[in-house]
Amino acid sequence: MPGFADSFWSSDYAAGLGVLFGKLNQGIQENRQVLTIARMRAEAEETYGQRLSDIIPSTDKITGGFSQDDGATARKAFDGMRSEMEDAARTHQRMAQSIRDLVVNPFSRWCDAHEDRVSASQEELHSRLKAHDRQAETVKKLRSNYFNKCRLVEDLEEEEKLGFQDPELTPTPPSGQQIPEIKVQPQVEEEDDEIYEIGDEVYQPEQMRKILSHMLSTITMGETKVPILGTYTNTSCGSDIVEYLQRSMGSTSVSYAERIGQDLITNGLLRLIGNVGSTFANSSKMHYQWRPKAFKLAGLPEKKQALSRTFSMPSAGSEASDSPVVGTVSEYLEKWNMLPNQYPNETPGQRLQREAREADTRYKAGVRRLDELRCELEEAIMLHLKFLERCELDRLKALKTVILDFSGTLGNVIPSLQSTVDKMVLFQETIQPEGDLRYLLENYRTGSFLPKVVVYENYYNRADEQTFGVDLEARARADKKRVPIIVTAILTYLDHHYPELEGDEARRGVWLVDVPLAQTHKLRALVNDGKSFSPDIFANFDIPTVASLLKLYFLELPDSLVSSHVYEIVRTIYTSQSTDTSEANRVGVLQQTLSQLRLTNIATLDACMNHFTRLIELTSADEEYIAAFATNIAPCILRPRQETSLTMEEKHAYKLVRDLLAHKDPIFSELKRQSSLNHSGSVGKGPVSGVLANRPRAISTDESNRKALMEERNKALLEKASSSRGRAVSPGPSPRTGHRRDRSTGGPEGRFPIQVASPTQSGNDRHRSSLGGIVKRASLEVPGADGVSSPDTNGFGGSPGEDSPVPADKGHARGRASTTKFVGGQRISMPPPAENVAPTTARGVTLEDKPMED
């Protein structure tokens, strides 16, 4: 059963922690209830003992009676009753004191300390969450600003291209066609193209015009008289503006409405009068004047005041002639820049490019800071969750101890309450702290640890700033490898350093060690720059930390290694198949399901499974270790798109990992065989073409220039096919020379697969051409230039693995097998050559770990 550290996570971090602290605060109230029972029982025993002690003085007030008969038997009976009453009073008072000393006082101190620990953890995590959320909002604004600047740069470049074309390059209209007239439009002021950022929204000039028109016609405006400076027109108080914003613009709070008002001041639509500064506040005593820019943008006439004898300081700009009252002295001094221009002789285009670069730099810095805060928040949450789990377990144990002490106090003092004591002892024996903790986890857990990385989004779609959190295919494309470099480097490093560990137990335990998250984040920060790195960085960390880095990399991917799109298919595989046929059918169904994944995902999964199965075989791992390992690695391999209370209880990812470990060779060899057949039946080059010929193309993360690249590739394929038509095809006659098949006339955009075998081919020939006769390959091998198969590490071009040796008798097997050639875009099967004829040089596609061309 997972603990707190893997049970109370959520996408926003706050929801899962809220559920946990709700249960912990419930435990604090339970402590108070138990404490109240013990305290009130002590008070009741104290009161009962006091009332028993009052019996004897009450009888002594009666004069005469038994005091005169010293030797009477009745006197002895009466004295016995008196002594019993006195003993009972002392007994109950002693019981009350024992309950206070053994239960109430120590448990009260422990409850206060426990409440302080929970409150301190809650306050610290709350402050870290607030800092993370503030930085996330800042990153959103920086991203929006950066994208807006880039759009302005592109618009200016397009205008320059259209405005400064060479007249000689302008196409001349045909004779008789009328040349269109160029109508010069009146110059549009710069403010019309301005984009307004108000609150969390960005408004175009037309939208802002409608909003201001409604505001100026709705908000109460009047005149405000300021001593010495004079009377200001078109003014509104801050409370009226805030009331309008909450009623008409959907402001959920006063603080957000004040932010909108501050943005109106920043954009030059509003200004503060009668005070120094330009702060907007929700106050009926602070007045703001609507500037002429607001009336001009709204298209409404501005109410102006006639000239008066009141002296006012003139202002610079267009407002000097519009209104006799200018504003505050601070506003007049705002436009006086004592520093010289930092960028003299700068053109508008250069200024926009500089601002775009500066916005990009601020955006990158904001993303880095947000990533640091997220890592620190996750480290703090992980530490506090483990600490709070110990606190909750201690609380349940403390309750068990308190009930035992309470019942023991009653049992030692009053033997007559033995039955009650026995029941209370039975009650405390039924308390199981571990069981209650398991119940809490089963009913209130919100999700496993799944960090959400905020990735820096470059405007030009480059993935060269971050390694973690970037889409797997985008990361592999940036690394120009089929498998990302970070995965290859970690697996290779672990393979080289397993022998340094003492014993198979230590080697197996590498993947099960609970590495502190702070240690893993420390190593992550050294390699999370999107650049290639030296494996020497791992030397400063222990081997379990390096393995934990790979698990963290898979957890931070935006989608799991086996995509969440096939999660429902995997669920169907493990829920619908019967027990007697599941073992026989699951492998085939899993092959078809995995073939829907992108090639990068399949290659990466194959590399990891090669590493894991080799570790299990070499260390002779037992069933218990395999089960624990599959449970630990399952969230890295397959995750649902959205984790719910239902998916948290499902074991489909665990079962998938068990099947991949148990049936790795049948599953991946079939995928490699399909890839090999498609390579031999397609003319395309590289490891991508063969796989794409037999399965639907996965959705790429970058489809820019896809059409142009496909046209280029198909053109090269046609040239290659046409150049090979004049060559001799085989020493012997072809069995299909009498049947000619024309090349398809489809456009370059078509992505139809090339059939490996002709539909008219006989069953035996088809089997021989698809499976290669009696040629058996241990991995995905394709004949090279010298007739010897070139081994590929895992069949997907460049994934880490071990080279498969080629047996010595495979050359003779290939000599007896039929050969296949492409002539004029047509696939022709040839009979095997005679023994006394020198074999021709075999041609084929060699799989290499080379840069991807698409």
Short mmCIF file of N, CA, C and O in Angstrom, two decimals, residues 10 31 44 57 162 254 336 350 437 467 478 481 601 658 692 749 753 824:
data_model
loop_
_atom_site.label_atom_id
_atom_site.label_comp_id
_atom_site.label_asym_id
_atom_site.label_seq_id
_atom_site.Cartn_x
_atom_site.Cartn_y
_atom_site.Cartn_z
N SER A 10 -1.89 16.21 -6.64
CA SER A 10 -2.87 16.63 -7.64
C SER A 10 -2.19 17.58 -8.61
O SER A 10 -1.05 18.02 -8.38
N ASN A 31 -8.67 13.83 18.87
CA ASN A 31 -7.86 13.91 20.09
C ASN A 31 -8.57 14.72 21.17
O ASN A 31 -8.57 14.36 22.35
N ALA A 44 -15.96 14.10 37.27
CA ALA A 44 -17.08 13.37 37.87
C ALA A 44 -16.63 12.55 39.08
O ALA A 44 -17.32 12.50 40.12
N PRO A 57 -19.55 14.07 57.93
CA PRO A 57 -19.84 15.30 58.70
C PRO A 57 -21.33 15.54 58.88
O PRO A 57 -21.76 16.10 59.92
N LEU A 162 6.09 44.30 -48.19
CA LEU A 162 5.10 44.81 -49.13
C LEU A 162 5.34 46.27 -49.50
O LEU A 162 4.98 46.71 -50.59
N VAL A 254 -12.48 42.74 -5.07
CA VAL A 254 -12.11 44.16 -5.10
C VAL A 254 -10.66 44.32 -5.55
O VAL A 254 -10.32 45.25 -6.28
N TRP A 336 9.54 64.26 -17.70
CA TRP A 336 10.87 64.87 -17.76
C TRP A 336 11.90 63.79 -17.46
O TRP A 336 12.07 63.38 -16.32
N GLN A 350 14.06 47.98 -35.34
CA GLN A 350 15.09 47.58 -34.38
C GLN A 350 14.56 47.65 -32.95
O GLN A 350 14.89 46.81 -32.11
N LEU A 437 -4.68 3.67 9.19
CA LEU A 437 -3.90 4.44 8.22
C LEU A 437 -4.16 3.94 6.80
O LEU A 437 -4.29 4.73 5.85
N THR A 467 15.17 19.83 -21.13
CA THR A 467 15.17 18.41 -21.42
C THR A 467 13.96 17.73 -20.78
O THR A 467 13.27 16.94 -21.42
N ALA A 478 15.12 17.05 -31.49
CA ALA A 478 16.14 18.04 -31.16
C ALA A 478 17.51 17.40 -30.96
O ALA A 478 18.54 17.97 -31.32
N LYS A 481 18.26 11.99 -32.65
CA LYS A 481 18.40 10.57 -32.34
C LYS A 481 17.00 9.95 -32.31
O LYS A 481 16.00 10.65 -32.14
N ASN A 601 8.52 6.44 -29.24
CA ASN A 601 8.04 5.78 -28.03
C ASN A 601 8.36 4.29 -28.06
O ASN A 601 8.77 3.71 -27.05
N ARG A 658 4.43 -6.35 -16.46
CA ARG A 658 4.73 -7.78 -16.28
C ARG A 658 4.74 -8.51 -17.61
O ARG A 658 5.62 -9.36 -17.86
N LEU A 692 6.36 3.41 -41.04
CA LEU A 692 5.21 4.20 -41.48
C LEU A 692 4.46 3.51 -42.60
O LEU A 692 3.31 3.84 -42.87
N GLU A 749 1.62 14.02 -51.96
CA GLU A 749 1.11 14.11 -50.59
C GLU A 749 0.64 12.77 -50.07
O GLU A 749 0.38 12.61 -48.88
N PRO A 753 1.11 2.81 -48.07
CA PRO A 753 2.22 1.87 -47.87
C PRO A 753 2.51 1.08 -49.13
O PRO A 753 1.64 0.84 -49.97
N GLY A 824 12.26 0.40 -61.77
CA GLY A 824 11.23 1.31 -62.25
C GLY A 824 10.07 1.44 -61.28
O GLY A 824 8.93 1.60 -61.68
#
